[in-house]
Coordinates of C-alpha atoms and ligand atoms in Angstrom, one line a residue:
X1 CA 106.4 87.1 62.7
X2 CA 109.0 89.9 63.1
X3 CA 111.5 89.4 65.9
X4 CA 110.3 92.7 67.9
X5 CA 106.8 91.3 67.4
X6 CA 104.6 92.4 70.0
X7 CA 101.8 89.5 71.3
X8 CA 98.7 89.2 73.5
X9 CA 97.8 86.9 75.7
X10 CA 94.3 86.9 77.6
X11 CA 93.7 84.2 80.1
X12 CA 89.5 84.2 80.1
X13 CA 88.0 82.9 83.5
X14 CA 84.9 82.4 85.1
X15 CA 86.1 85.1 87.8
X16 CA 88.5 87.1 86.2
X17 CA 90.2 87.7 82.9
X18 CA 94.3 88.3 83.1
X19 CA 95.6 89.8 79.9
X20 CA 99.0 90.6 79.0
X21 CA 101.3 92.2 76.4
X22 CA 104.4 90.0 76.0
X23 CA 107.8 90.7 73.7
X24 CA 109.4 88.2 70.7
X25 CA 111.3 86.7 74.7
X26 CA 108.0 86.6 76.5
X27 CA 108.9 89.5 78.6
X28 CA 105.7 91.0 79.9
X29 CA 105.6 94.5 79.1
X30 CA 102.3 95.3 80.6
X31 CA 99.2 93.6 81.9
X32 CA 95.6 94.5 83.4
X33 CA 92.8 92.3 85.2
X34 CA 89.3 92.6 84.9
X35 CA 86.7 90.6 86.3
X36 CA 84.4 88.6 84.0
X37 CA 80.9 89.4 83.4
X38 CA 78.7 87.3 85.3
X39 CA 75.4 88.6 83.5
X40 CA 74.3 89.0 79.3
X41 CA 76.2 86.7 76.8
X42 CA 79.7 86.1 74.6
X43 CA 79.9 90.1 73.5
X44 CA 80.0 91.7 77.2
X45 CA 82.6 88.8 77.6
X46 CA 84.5 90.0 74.6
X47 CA 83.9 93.4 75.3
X48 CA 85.4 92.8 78.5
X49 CA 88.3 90.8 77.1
X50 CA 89.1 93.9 74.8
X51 CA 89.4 96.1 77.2
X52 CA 91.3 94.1 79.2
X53 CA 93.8 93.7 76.4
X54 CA 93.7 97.5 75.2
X55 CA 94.7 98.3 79.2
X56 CA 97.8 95.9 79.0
X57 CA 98.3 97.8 75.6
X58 CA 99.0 101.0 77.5
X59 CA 100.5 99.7 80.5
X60 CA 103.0 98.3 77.6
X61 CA 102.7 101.5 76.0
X62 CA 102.0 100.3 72.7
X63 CA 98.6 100.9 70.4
X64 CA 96.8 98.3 70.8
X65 CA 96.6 97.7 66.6
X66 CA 100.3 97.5 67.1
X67 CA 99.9 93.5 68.6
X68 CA 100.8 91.1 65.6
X69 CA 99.0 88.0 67.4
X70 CA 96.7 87.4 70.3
X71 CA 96.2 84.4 71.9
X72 CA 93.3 83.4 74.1
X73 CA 93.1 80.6 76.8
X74 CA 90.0 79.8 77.9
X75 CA 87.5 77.3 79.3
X76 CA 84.9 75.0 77.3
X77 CA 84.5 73.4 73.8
X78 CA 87.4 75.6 71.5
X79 CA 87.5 75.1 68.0
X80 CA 90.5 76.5 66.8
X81 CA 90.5 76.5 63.2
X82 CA 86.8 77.7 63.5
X83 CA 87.9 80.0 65.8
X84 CA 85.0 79.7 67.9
X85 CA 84.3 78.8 71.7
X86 CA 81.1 76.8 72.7
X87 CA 79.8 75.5 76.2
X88 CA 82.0 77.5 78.5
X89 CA 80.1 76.8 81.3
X90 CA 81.3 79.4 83.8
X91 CA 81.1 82.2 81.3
X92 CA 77.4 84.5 81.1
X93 CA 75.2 82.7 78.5
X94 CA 78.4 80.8 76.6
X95 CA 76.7 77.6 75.2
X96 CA 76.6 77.7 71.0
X97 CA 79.8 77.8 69.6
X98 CA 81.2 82.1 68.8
X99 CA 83.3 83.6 66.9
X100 CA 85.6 84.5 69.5
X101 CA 88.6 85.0 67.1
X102 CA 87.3 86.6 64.1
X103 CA 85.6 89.3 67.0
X104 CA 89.2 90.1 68.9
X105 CA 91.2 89.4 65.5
X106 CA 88.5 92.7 63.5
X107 CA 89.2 94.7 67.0
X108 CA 92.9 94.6 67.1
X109 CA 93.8 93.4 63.3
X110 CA 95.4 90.7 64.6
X111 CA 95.9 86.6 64.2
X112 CA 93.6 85.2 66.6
X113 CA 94.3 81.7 68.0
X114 CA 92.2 80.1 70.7
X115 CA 93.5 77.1 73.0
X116 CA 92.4 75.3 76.2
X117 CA 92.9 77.2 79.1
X118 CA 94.7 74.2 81.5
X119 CA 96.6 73.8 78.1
X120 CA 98.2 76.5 77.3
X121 CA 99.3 77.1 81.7
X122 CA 100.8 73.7 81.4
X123 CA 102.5 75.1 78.4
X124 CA 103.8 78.2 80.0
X125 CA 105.3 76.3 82.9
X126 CA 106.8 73.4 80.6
X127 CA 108.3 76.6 78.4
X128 CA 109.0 79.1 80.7
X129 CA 108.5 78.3 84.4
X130 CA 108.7 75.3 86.6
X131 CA 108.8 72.7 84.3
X132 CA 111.5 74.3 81.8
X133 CA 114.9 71.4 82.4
X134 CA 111.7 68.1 81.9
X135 CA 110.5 67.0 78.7
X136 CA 107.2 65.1 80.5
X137 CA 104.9 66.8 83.2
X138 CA 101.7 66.5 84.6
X139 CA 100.3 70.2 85.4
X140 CA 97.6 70.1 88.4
X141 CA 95.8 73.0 88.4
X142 CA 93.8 73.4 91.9
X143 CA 91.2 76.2 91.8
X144 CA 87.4 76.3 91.7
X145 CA 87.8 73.1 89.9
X146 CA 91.0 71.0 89.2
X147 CA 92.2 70.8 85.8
X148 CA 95.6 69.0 84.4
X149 CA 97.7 69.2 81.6
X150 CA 100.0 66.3 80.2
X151 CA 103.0 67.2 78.1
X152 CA 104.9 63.8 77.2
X153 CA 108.4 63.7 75.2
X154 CA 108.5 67.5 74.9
X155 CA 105.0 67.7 73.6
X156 CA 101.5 68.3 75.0
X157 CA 99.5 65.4 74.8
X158 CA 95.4 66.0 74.2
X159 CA 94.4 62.7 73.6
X160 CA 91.6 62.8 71.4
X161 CA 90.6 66.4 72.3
X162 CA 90.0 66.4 76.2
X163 CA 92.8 64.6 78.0
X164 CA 94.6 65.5 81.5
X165 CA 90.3 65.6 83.2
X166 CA 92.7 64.6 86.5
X167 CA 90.0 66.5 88.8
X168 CA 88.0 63.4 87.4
X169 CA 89.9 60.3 88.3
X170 CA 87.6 58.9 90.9
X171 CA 89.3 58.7 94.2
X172 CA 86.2 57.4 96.3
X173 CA 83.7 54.6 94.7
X174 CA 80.3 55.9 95.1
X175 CA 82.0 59.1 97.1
X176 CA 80.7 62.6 97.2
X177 CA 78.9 64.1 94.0
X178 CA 81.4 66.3 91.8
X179 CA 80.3 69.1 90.0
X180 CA 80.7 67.7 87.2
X181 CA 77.8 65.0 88.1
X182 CA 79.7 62.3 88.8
X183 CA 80.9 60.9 92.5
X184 CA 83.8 60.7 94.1
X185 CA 86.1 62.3 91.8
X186 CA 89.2 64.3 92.7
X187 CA 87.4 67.5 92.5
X188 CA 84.3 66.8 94.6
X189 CA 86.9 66.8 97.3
X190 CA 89.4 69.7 96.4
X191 CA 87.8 71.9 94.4
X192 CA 87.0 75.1 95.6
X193 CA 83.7 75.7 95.1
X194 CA 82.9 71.9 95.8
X195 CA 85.2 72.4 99.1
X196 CA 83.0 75.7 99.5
X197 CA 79.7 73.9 99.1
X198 CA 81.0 71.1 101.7
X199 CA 81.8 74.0 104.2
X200 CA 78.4 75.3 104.1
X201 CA 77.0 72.2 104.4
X202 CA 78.7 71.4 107.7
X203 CA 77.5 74.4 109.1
X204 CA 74.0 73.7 108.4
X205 CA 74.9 70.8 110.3
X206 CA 76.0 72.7 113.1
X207 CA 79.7 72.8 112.7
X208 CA 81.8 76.3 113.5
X209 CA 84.3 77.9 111.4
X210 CA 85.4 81.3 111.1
X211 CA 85.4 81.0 107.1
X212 CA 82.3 82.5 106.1
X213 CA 83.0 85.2 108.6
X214 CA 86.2 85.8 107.1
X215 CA 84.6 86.0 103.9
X216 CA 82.0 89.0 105.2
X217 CA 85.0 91.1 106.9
X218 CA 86.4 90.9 103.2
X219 CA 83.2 91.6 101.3
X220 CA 83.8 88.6 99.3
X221 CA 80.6 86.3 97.8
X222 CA 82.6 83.1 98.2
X223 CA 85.4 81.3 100.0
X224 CA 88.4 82.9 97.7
X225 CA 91.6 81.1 98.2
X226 CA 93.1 83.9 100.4
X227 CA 89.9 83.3 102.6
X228 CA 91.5 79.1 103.1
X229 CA 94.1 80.2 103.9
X230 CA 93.2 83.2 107.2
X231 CA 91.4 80.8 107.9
X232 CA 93.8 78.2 107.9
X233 CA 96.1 80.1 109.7
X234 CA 93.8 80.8 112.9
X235 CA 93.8 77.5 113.4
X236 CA 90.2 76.4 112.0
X237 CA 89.2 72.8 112.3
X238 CA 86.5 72.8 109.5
X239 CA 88.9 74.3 106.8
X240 CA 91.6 72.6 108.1
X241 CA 89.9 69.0 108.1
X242 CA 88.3 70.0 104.2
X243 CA 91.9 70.9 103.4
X244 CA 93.5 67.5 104.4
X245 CA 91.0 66.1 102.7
X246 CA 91.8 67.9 99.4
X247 CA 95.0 66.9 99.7
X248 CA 94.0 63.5 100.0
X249 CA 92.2 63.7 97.2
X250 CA 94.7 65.1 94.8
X251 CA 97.7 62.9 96.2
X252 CA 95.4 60.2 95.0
X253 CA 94.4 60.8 91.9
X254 CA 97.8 62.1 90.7
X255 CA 99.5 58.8 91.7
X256 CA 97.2 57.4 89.8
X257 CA 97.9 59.9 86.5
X258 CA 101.7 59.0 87.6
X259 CA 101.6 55.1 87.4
X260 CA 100.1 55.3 84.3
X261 CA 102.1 57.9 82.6
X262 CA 105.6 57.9 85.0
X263 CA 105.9 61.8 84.6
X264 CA 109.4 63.3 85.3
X265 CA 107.5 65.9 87.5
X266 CA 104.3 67.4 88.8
X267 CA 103.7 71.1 88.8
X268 CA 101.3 72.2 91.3
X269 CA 99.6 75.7 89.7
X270 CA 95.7 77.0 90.3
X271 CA 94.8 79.4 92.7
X272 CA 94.7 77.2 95.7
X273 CA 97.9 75.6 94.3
X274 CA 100.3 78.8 94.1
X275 CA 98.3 80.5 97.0
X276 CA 99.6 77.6 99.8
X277 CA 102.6 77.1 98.0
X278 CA 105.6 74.9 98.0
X279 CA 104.7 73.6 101.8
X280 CA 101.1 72.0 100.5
X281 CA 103.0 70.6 97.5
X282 CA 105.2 68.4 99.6
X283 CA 101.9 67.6 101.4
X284 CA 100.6 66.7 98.4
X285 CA 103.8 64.6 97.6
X286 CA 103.5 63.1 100.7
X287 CA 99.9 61.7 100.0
X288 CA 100.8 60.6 96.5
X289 CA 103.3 58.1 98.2
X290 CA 101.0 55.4 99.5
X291 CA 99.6 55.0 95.8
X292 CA 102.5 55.2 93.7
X293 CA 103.7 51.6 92.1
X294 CA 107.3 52.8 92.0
X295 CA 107.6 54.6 95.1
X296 CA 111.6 54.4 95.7
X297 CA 111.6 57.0 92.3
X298 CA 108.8 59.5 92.5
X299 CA 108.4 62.0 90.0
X300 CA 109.8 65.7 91.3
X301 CA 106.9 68.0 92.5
X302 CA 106.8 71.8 91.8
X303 CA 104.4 74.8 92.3
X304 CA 103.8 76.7 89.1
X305 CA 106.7 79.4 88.6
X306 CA 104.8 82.0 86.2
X307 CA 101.5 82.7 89.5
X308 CA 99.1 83.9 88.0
X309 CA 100.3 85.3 85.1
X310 CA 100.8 81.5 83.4
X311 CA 97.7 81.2 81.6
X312 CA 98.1 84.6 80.0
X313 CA 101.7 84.0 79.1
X314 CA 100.9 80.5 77.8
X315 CA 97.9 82.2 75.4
X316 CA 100.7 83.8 74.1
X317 CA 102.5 81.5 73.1
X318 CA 99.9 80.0 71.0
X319 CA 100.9 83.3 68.5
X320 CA 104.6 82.4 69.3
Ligands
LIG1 ZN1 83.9 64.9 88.4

């Protein structure tokens, strides 16, 4: 690839979908948001995805056919060399295996290459952001659910496909159900939309909190991370008590990730992670310390540098 070779990245969600333009130095030269399609099937997704792309494209003010490689990050079962994405379960209808590659690569005449989305933002940061003087990391990625990413002697480890499932280490024996069917892992406790279902459950029960109220004045359909956080700021006992509990939660599984593997350091990224910032990572830091074997050494703790650009700017690095 030419030096002055112009890339894509697109970081597909179940909300939203971030895409960039990025330089041969992985400047950003333009992006655009759009939010994901939450009805039909894979092609409004990638209809979506291209027009998020061709909007970066003119924010960058290139043509779009200019782009010598696009990468994708994205959620589900990716087959790279097939090029396709199957079981994406927060995406519209996303369950056989598509050619999402050969689709973007005949819109933009471009190599394609797809990679995991928790992946390739633990990439970005180990690259470009937080993580950049390490060579080992665990990336925690706290959002609707909570994803990791392990890179180990400068490279990332995948295991056999599907490692770094730290919103799965079970922190509680026969503790709350996790989305993912399962009990008592990590994210049944700090995910967001397991934290979210928790809430609403409590005020069934009678409790009060001002976070579903918060969500009508902002015409929001769930508990966004901004929303934790108001509400977290006036002082609310419900959010504040799920919060801890989060915290609790993460601490514990990622001493766990950090006995076993002895990390140099822990990025904290996601959109609870970056929204709350470095003051909930040294929370978090704190609750790893009753659990961590070697506790006079703990690994250095860091919230993701690249926001919410990283899983955009990692895609791109796939065509690096
Ligand atoms: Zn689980």
């Amino acid at each position: 690839m030419a030096e002055d070779a112009l890339r894509g990245g697109i970081d597909l969600g179940g909300t939203k979908i971030q895409a960039i333009v990025a330089d041969s130095n992985n400047q950003v030269l333009g992006q655009a948001r759009r939010p994901t399609p939450q009805k039909g099937g894979p092609p409004d997704v990638v209809a979506a995805m291209v027009e998020a792309l061709e909007e970066a494209a003119e924010a960058a003010g290139v043509a779009p056919d200019t782009l010598e490689g696009i990468g994708v990050g994205a959620p589900g079962g990716i087959d790279d060399d097939a090029g396709t994405l199957a079981r994406a379960g927060n995406l519209p209808g996303w369950r056989d295996p598509y050619p999402l590659a050969h689709e973007l690569g005949d819109r933009f005449g471009a190599v394609v290459r797809l990679g995991n989305d928790v992946s390739v933002a633990t990439d970005a940061e180990f690259h470009l952001g937080a993580a950049r003087e390490f060579s080992s990391l665990l990336g925690v990625f706290w959002g609707t659910g909570v994803g990791g990413g392990i890179v180990l002697d400068g490279r990332q480890w995948s295991g056999r496909g599907t490692a770094g499932e730290i919103g799965h280490i079970p922190v509680r024996h026969h503790g709350l159900p996790c989305p993912c069917g399962r009990h008592g892992c990590v994210e049944a406790y700090a995910g967001r939309r397991a934290m979210e279902a928790r809430a609403r459950e409590a005020v069934d029960d009678g409790a009060k909190t001002v976070l579903f109220k918060i969500m009508e004045e902002k015409g929001r359909d769930r508990l966004t991370s901004g929303i934790w956080e108001r509400a977290i700021e006036r002082g609310d006992e419900l959010a504040e008590k799920l919060i801890d509990d989060a915290i609790d939660a993460i601490g514990t599984g990622v001493a766990s990730a950090c006995n076993v593997l002895d990390p140099e350091a822990i990025i904290i990224g996601g959109g609870l992670g970056v929204r709350f910032g470095e003051p909930y990572a040294r929370r978090i830091s704190d609750a790893m310390m009753p659990h961590l074997f070697h506790d006079d050494d703990p690994p250095v703790i860091r919230v993701a540098e690249l926001g919410d650009l990283g899983g955009a700017l990692g895609a791109a690095l796939l065509v690096a």
